[in-house]
Every structure is written in C-alpha cells, then in structure tokens.
Coordinates of C-alpha atoms and ligand atoms in Angstrom, one line a residue:
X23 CA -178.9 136.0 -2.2
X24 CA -180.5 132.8 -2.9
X25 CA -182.9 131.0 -5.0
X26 CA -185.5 128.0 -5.2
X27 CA -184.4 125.4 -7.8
X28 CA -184.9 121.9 -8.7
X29 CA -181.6 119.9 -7.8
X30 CA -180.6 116.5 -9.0
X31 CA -179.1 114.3 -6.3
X32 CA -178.2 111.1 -8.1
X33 CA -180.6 108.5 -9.4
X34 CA -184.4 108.9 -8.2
X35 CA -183.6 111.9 -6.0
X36 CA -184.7 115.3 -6.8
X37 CA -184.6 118.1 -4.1
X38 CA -186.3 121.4 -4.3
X39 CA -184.2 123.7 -2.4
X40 CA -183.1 126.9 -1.7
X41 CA -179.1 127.8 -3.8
X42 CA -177.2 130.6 -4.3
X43 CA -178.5 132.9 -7.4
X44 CA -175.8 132.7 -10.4
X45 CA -173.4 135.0 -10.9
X46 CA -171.3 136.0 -14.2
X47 CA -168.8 133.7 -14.8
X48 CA -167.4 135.1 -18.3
X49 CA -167.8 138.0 -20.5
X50 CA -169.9 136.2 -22.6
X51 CA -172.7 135.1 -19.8
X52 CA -175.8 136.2 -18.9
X53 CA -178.1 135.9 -16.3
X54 CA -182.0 135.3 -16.9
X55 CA -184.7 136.3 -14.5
X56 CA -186.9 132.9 -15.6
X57 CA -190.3 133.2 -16.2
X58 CA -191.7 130.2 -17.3
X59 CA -189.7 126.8 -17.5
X60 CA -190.8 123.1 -18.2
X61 CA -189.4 119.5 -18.4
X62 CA -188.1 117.6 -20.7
X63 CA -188.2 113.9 -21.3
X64 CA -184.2 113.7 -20.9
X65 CA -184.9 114.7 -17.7
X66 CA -186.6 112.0 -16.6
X67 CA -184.0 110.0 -17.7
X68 CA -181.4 111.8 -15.8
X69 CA -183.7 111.2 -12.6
X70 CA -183.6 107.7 -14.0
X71 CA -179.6 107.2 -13.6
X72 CA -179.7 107.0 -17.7
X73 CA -177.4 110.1 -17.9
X74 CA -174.7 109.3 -15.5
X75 CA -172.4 112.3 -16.8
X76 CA -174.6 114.2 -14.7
X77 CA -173.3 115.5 -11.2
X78 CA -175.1 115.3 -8.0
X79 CA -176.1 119.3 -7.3
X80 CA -177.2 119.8 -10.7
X81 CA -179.8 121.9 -11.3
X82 CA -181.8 120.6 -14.0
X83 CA -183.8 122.0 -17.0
X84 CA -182.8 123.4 -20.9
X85 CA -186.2 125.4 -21.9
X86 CA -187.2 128.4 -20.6
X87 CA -188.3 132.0 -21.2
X88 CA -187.2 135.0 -18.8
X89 CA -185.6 138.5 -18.5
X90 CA -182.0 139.5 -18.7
X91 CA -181.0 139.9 -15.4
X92 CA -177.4 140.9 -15.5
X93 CA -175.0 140.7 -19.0
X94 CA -171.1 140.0 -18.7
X95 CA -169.0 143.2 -20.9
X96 CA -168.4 141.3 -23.9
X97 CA -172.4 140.3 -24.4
X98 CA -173.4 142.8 -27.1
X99 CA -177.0 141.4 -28.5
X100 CA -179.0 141.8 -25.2
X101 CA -179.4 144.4 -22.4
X102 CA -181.2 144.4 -19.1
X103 CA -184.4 143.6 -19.1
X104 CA -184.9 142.5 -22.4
X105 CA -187.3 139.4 -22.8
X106 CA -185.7 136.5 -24.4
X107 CA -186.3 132.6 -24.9
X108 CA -183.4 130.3 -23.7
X109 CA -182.0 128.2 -26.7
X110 CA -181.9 124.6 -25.4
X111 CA -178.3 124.2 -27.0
X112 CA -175.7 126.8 -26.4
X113 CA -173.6 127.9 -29.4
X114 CA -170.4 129.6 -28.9
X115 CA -171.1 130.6 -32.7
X116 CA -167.5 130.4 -33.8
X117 CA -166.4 126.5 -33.8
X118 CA -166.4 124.5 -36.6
X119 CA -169.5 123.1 -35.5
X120 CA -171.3 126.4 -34.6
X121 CA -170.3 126.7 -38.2
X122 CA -172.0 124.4 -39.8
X123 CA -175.4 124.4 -37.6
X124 CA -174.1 121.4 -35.4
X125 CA -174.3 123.2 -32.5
X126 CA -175.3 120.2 -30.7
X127 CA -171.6 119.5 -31.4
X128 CA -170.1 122.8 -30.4
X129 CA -166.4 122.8 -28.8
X130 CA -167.2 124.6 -25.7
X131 CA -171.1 124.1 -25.8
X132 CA -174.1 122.1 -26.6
X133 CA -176.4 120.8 -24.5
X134 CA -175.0 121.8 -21.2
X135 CA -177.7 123.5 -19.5
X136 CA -179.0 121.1 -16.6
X137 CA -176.7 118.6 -17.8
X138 CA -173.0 119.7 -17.1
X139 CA -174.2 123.1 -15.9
X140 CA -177.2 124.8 -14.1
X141 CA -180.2 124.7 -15.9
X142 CA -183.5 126.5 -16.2
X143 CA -185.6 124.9 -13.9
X144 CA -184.5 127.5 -11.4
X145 CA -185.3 131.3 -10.8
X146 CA -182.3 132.7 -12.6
X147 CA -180.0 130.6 -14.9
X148 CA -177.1 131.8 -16.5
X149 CA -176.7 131.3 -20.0
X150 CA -173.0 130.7 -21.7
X151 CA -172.4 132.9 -25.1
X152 CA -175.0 134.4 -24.8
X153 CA -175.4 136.2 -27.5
X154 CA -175.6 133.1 -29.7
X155 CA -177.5 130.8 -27.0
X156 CA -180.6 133.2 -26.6
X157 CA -183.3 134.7 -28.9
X158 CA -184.8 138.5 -28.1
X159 CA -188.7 137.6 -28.2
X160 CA -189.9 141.2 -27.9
X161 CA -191.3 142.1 -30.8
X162 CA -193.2 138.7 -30.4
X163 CA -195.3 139.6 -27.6
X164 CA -198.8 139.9 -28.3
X165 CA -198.2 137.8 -31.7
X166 CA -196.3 134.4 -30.3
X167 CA -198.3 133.3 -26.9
X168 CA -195.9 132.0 -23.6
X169 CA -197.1 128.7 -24.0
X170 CA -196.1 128.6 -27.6
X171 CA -192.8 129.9 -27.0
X172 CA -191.6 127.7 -24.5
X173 CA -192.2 125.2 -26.9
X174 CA -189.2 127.0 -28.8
X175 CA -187.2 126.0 -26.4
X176 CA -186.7 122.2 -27.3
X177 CA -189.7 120.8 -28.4
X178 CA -190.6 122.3 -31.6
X179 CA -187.0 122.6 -32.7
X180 CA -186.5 119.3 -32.2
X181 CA -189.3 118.0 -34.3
X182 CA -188.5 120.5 -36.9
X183 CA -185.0 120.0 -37.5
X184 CA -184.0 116.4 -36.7
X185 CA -187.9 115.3 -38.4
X186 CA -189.3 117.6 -40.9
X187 CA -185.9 118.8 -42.0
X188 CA -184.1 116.0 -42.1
X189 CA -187.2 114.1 -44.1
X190 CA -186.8 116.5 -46.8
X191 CA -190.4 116.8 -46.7
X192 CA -192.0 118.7 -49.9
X193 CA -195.5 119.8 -50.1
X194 CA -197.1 117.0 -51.3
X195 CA -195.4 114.3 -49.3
X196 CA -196.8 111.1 -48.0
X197 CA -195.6 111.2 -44.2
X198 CA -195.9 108.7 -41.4
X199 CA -194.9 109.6 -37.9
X200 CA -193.9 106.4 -36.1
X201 CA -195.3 107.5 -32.3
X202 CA -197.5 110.0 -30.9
X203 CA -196.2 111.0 -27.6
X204 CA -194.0 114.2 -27.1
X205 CA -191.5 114.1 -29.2
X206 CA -194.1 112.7 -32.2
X207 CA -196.5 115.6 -31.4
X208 CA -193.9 118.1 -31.6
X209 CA -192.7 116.6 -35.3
X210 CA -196.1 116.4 -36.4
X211 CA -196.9 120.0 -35.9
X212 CA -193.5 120.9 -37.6
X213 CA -194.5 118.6 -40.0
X214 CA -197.9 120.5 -40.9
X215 CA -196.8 123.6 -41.6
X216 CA -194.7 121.9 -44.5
X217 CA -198.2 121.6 -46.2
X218 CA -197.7 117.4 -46.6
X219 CA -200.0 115.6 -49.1
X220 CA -201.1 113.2 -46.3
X221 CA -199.9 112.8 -42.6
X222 CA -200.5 109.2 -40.9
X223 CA -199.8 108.5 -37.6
X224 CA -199.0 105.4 -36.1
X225 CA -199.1 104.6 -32.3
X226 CA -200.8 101.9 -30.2
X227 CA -202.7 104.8 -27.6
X228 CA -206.1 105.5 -29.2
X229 CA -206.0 108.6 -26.9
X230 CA -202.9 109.9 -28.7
X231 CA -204.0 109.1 -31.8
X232 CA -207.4 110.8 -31.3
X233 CA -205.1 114.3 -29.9
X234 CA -202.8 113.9 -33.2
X235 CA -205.9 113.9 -36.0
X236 CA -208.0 116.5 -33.7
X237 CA -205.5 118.6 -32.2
X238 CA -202.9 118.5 -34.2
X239 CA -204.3 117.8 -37.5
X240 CA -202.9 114.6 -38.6
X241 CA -205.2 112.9 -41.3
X242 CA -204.9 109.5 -40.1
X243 CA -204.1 107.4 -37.1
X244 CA -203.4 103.7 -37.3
X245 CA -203.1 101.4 -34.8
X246 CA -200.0 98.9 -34.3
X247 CA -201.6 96.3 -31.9
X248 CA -205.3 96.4 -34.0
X249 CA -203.9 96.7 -37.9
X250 CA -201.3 95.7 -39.9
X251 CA -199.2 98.7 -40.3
X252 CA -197.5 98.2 -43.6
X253 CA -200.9 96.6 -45.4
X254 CA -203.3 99.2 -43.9
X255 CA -200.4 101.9 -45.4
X256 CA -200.5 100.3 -48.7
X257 CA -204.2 100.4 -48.3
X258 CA -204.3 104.2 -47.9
X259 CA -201.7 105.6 -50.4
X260 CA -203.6 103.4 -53.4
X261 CA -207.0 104.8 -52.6
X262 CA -206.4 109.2 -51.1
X263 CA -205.6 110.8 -53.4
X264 CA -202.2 112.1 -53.4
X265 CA -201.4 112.5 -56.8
X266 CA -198.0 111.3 -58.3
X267 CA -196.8 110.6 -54.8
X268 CA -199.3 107.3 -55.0
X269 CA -196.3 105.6 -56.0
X270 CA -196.2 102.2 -57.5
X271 CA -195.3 100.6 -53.8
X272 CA -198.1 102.4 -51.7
X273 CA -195.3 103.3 -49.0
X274 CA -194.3 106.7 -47.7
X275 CA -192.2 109.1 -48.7
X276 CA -190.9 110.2 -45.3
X277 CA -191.4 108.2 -42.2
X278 CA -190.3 110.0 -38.7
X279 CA -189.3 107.3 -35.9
X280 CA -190.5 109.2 -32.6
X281 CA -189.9 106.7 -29.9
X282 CA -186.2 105.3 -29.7
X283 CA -187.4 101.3 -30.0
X284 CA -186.7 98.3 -32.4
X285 CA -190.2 97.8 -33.1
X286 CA -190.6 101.4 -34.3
X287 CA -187.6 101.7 -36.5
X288 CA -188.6 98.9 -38.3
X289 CA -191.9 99.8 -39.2
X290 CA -190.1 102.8 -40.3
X291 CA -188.0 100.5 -42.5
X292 CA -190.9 98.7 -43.6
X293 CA -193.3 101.5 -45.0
X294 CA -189.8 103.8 -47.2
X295 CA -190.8 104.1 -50.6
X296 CA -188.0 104.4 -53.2
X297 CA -186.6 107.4 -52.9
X298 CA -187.9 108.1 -49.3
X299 CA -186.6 109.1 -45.7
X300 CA -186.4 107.4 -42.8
X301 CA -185.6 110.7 -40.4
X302 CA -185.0 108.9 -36.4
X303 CA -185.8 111.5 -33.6
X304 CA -186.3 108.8 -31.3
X305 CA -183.4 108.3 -28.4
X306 CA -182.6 104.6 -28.6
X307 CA -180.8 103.0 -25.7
X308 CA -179.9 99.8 -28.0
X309 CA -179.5 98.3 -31.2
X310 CA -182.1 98.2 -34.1
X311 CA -181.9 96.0 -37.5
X312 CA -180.9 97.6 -40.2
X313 CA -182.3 95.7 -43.6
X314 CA -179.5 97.1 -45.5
X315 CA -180.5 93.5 -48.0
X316 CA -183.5 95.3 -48.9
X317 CA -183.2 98.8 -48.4
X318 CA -179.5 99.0 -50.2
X319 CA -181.3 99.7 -53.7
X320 CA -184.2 101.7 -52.9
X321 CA -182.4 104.7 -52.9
X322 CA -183.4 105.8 -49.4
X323 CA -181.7 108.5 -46.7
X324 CA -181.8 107.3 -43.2
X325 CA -181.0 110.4 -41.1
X326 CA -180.5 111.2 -37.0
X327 CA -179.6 113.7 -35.0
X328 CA -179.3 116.3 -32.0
X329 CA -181.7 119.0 -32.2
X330 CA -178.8 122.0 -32.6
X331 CA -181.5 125.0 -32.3
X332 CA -180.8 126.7 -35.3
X333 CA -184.4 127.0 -36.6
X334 CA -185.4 128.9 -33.4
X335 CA -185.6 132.1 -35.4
X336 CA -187.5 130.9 -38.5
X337 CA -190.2 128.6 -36.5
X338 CA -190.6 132.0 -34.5
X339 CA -191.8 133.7 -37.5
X340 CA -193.5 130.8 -39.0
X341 CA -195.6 130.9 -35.6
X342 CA -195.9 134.4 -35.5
X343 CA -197.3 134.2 -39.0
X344 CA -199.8 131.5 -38.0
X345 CA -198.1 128.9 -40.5
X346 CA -197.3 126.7 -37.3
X347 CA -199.1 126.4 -33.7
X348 CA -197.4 124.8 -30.9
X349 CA -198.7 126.2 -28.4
X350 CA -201.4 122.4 -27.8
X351 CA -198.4 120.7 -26.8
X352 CA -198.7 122.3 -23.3
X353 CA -201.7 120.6 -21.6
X354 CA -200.4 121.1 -18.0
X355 CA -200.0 124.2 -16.2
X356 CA -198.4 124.2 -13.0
X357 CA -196.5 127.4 -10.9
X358 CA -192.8 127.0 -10.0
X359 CA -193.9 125.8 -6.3
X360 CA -195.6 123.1 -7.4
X361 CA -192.3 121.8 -9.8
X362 CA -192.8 118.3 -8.1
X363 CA -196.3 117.6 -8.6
X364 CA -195.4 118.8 -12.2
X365 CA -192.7 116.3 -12.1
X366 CA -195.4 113.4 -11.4
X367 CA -197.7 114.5 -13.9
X368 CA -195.1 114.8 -16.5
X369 CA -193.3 111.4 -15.0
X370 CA -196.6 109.8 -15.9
X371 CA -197.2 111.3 -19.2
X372 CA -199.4 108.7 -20.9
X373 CA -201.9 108.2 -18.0
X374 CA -202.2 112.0 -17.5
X375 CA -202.6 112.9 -20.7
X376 CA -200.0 114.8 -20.4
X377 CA -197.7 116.1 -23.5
X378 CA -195.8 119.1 -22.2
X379 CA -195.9 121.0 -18.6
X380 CA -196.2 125.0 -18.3
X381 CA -194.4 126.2 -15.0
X382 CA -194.3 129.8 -14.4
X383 CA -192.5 131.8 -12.1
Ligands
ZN25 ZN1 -185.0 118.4 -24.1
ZN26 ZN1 -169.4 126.3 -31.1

C-alpha cells in the first residue's frame, strides 16, 4: 500500500512521490488518515540546508488535522475514526520535561515530526504517544472551522505561548509586536484575546501592517524605514489613553520580537518600559546585542522559547468561544496535488500575500 507525500532530498530538493503508508511502530502510535495539512516556515528552512539534522527521505510537515486510522494496544485516549488535530510537538507526557510543559524538550519527543521522523505533509502520518501528541476535535465541529484548527497545529500555539504568555500580558498592557509576517500575525491574534490596552505593530511592509490593524485588529502600525520607532512610540503612549500604563517613559509594557534579526531585537530593547517584557519568538541564526548597561536596572524579563503545545486545549476553547479567531491566517488554499505550487506561494510569502497555506486531502 502506498501513499503520495512530500519528501525532502537534501538542500533545494523536494520530491512529491509515491511511499509506503506507515505502519505501527509501538504501542503508543497512531496512524492518522490526514485531512488537511500546511507548511511551516521551518520548512522552508529545511529545503534551505538550514536544518542539516534532517535526513534525505524525510517526509516533511508538523501541522495537520485527520482521522485515526489505526491505534497501537497501549493508545487508550483515541479510537478509529475519531477526528483529531496533530500536536506540532510530541509529548511522551511522563519525562521531566513533559512534566513541566517543556515538551519541546521531551526525552523521547519534541519536535520530531518531519524533522527526525515522517511528518504530516503526507496522506497518513503516524503520530508517537499518541495519546499525549494529539487533541480529539469532535465536539468542535461545527463550532471551531478547519481553517482555524490547523492553525492549532503550530501557528497559534506558538504565538500564544512563547509571545502572549511569556509577555505576561495583562488586560491593559501596552504591547508592540516587532514584525508582521507569520509568526507576528499569529502572536498578535493571541495577543488580542488577552484584551491589551493598546497593540502597535511595527514592520517596514505597509501591506502587512494594513492586514495586522484591519484583519487582525492591531490599533496601530508603524513603520521602521518611514518613522522613528522609539519617538513615534513615546509619541503614542503619552497622548491614547491607556490609563496608568502611560508610564512616565512612554515605552511598552511587553514588546514580542517576531522576526529572528539584530535590528528587531533591538528595537525590542529600545521601546521596554521598567518593569516590562521583552518575549523573542523570532528564530535567530546569529548574535544580537544585549544592552545589559542599560537594561540591568529596569527590572525587565527577556524571555525565549520552543512553542511545547501545551495551550492547544485552552486556545481550542477560547476559539470555540469566539474569544480568539485564527482562522485569517490562512489566505491560501490549495489541494494536496498541488503541494508544490503551495510550496512557491508559501516560499514567496511577502510578494503573495501569503500568511498561511490550507492543503486538503
Ligand atoms: Zn512550525
Ligand atoms: Zn517527555
């Protein structure tokens, strides 16, 4: 029995091709029946040779809903047939990691899937511990839409967890969100359902910043290449009013970095209040400043992180309750024949508009 999946074959080569379906390999597995999958920005860079951990053969992919297709005898959470989201980390739940929800970190897991195992960018993946690496989404049908649930996957974890989360944010809050593309969408949508005083976004695409204030909901969008970021800040927190958060500096309270450059962690540096935090989602691939000389007094957190999934089952509720929408960040939708023109559309994100693809099977 075989299967058509998207196969990594070393740096700049992909391969759609026909593989064997998965079996189960342990107790613990399941297989999933995919039916919808997308890509992810670390994929990209796996195409790019940035991941070299990554064997030739791989099938790629980490997000994806789908149907149990087959449970090993020691699975007790799902049955047959039962419709569930894939976590984007997988947890073996009983590491000291798992433990204390740094599952990016567990023992015998973590993000795996389509980077030292098969991923979901196939028509059946199988899915380690799975009773701790997948969600059951039925009684979200009709309430929580596909597109929005992929986004549970990855995306909307991500910017939850390792941005609104680890900024502490408090309704109230004076946020900036340092980049507007995926990863900086995804935050600022978690970010909005902690009801924020005022949300800026900063990013030098006046497309993006137009999606992030009408889309998304951001109040403001500033400009890098046309403003000065820190004065035009200062600017902004003296004169809306945000009550006692107008603090005596006119800087933010939380500031998310959601690029992975120098240049964006050090506007991040330069627009902390006292007090605030400087949450990076951003993947950087080298050094930034720190301006410990300044920052050492001001009482500031600087936090970073590995999404480890762990809010999958309360951002399902909070969407399901309409106190969070992700479902904009899809603005492609392609079937799973077409995975390499999704590739180039996603490969091209900025030109095409493009924030997150929707393949279904
Ligand atoms: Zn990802
Ligand atoms: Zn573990």
């Amino acid at each position: 029995m075989s299967m058509k999946a998207l196969v990594y074959n070393g740096p700049g080569k992909r391969e759609f091709k026909q593989v064997p379906i998965p079996k189960i390999e342990s107790s613990k597995d399941a297989v999933i029946k995919l039916e919808a999958t997308t890509i992810c920005g670390t994929d990209l860079h796996i195409f790019k040779g940035d991941v070299p951990e990554v064997k030739e053969g791989t099938i790629l992919g980490h997000e994806g809903i789908g149907r149990v297709h087959e449970v090993g005898s020691d699975v007790t959470k799902f049955k047959v047939g039962d419709r569930v989201l894939v976590a984007c980390i997988t947890a073996c739940g009983s590491c000291v990691y798992c433990k204390k929800n740094l599952q990016s970190h567990c023992l015998d897991g973590g993000w795996i899937l389509g980077h030292n195992i098969n991923g979901t960018q196939a028509e059946y993946t199988r899915i380690p511990y799975a009773d701790n690496s997948l969600h059951n989404v039925e009684k979200y049908e009709g309430k929580v839409s596909d597109e929005a649930l992929l986004m549970i996957s990855d995306a909307m974890p991500t910017g939850n967890e390792i941005g609104a989360l680890n900024g502490q944010i408090t309704e109230g809050d004076v946020v900036a969100i340092v980049g507007a593309g995926g990863i900086g969408s995804s935050a600022l949508v978690a970010v909005k359902s902690f009801n924020p005083g005022l949300i800026i976004v900063i990013d030098p695409d006046e497309e993006r910043l137009r999606v992030a204030k009408e889309k998304f909901g951001a109040d403001v969008g500033i400009n890098p290449t046309k403003v000065d970021v820190v004065e035009e800040i200062s600017k902004l927190v003296a004169t809306v009013n945000v009550g006692e958060r107008a603090n005596l500096t006119n800087k933010v309270d939380v500031a998310i970095e959601a690029v992975g450059i120098p240049q964006t962690f050090d506007t991040c540096q330069n627009i902390i209040a006292p007090g605030g935090r400087i949450a990076n989602v951003g993947v950087h691939g080298k050094a930034v400043n720190f301006n410990i000389q300044d920052l050492w007094s001001q009482n500031i957190t600087l936090a970073t992180g590995l999404v480890n999934a762990y809010s999958i089952p309360e951002l399902l509720e909070k969407v399901a309750s309409n106190r969070a929408d992700p479902s904009g960040l899809v603005t492609h939708k392609f079937t799973f024949d077409q995975m390499e023109e999704s590739y180039e559309t996603f490969g091209d994100a900025s030109k095409n508009k493009c924030i997150k693809v929707f393949v279904k099977f």
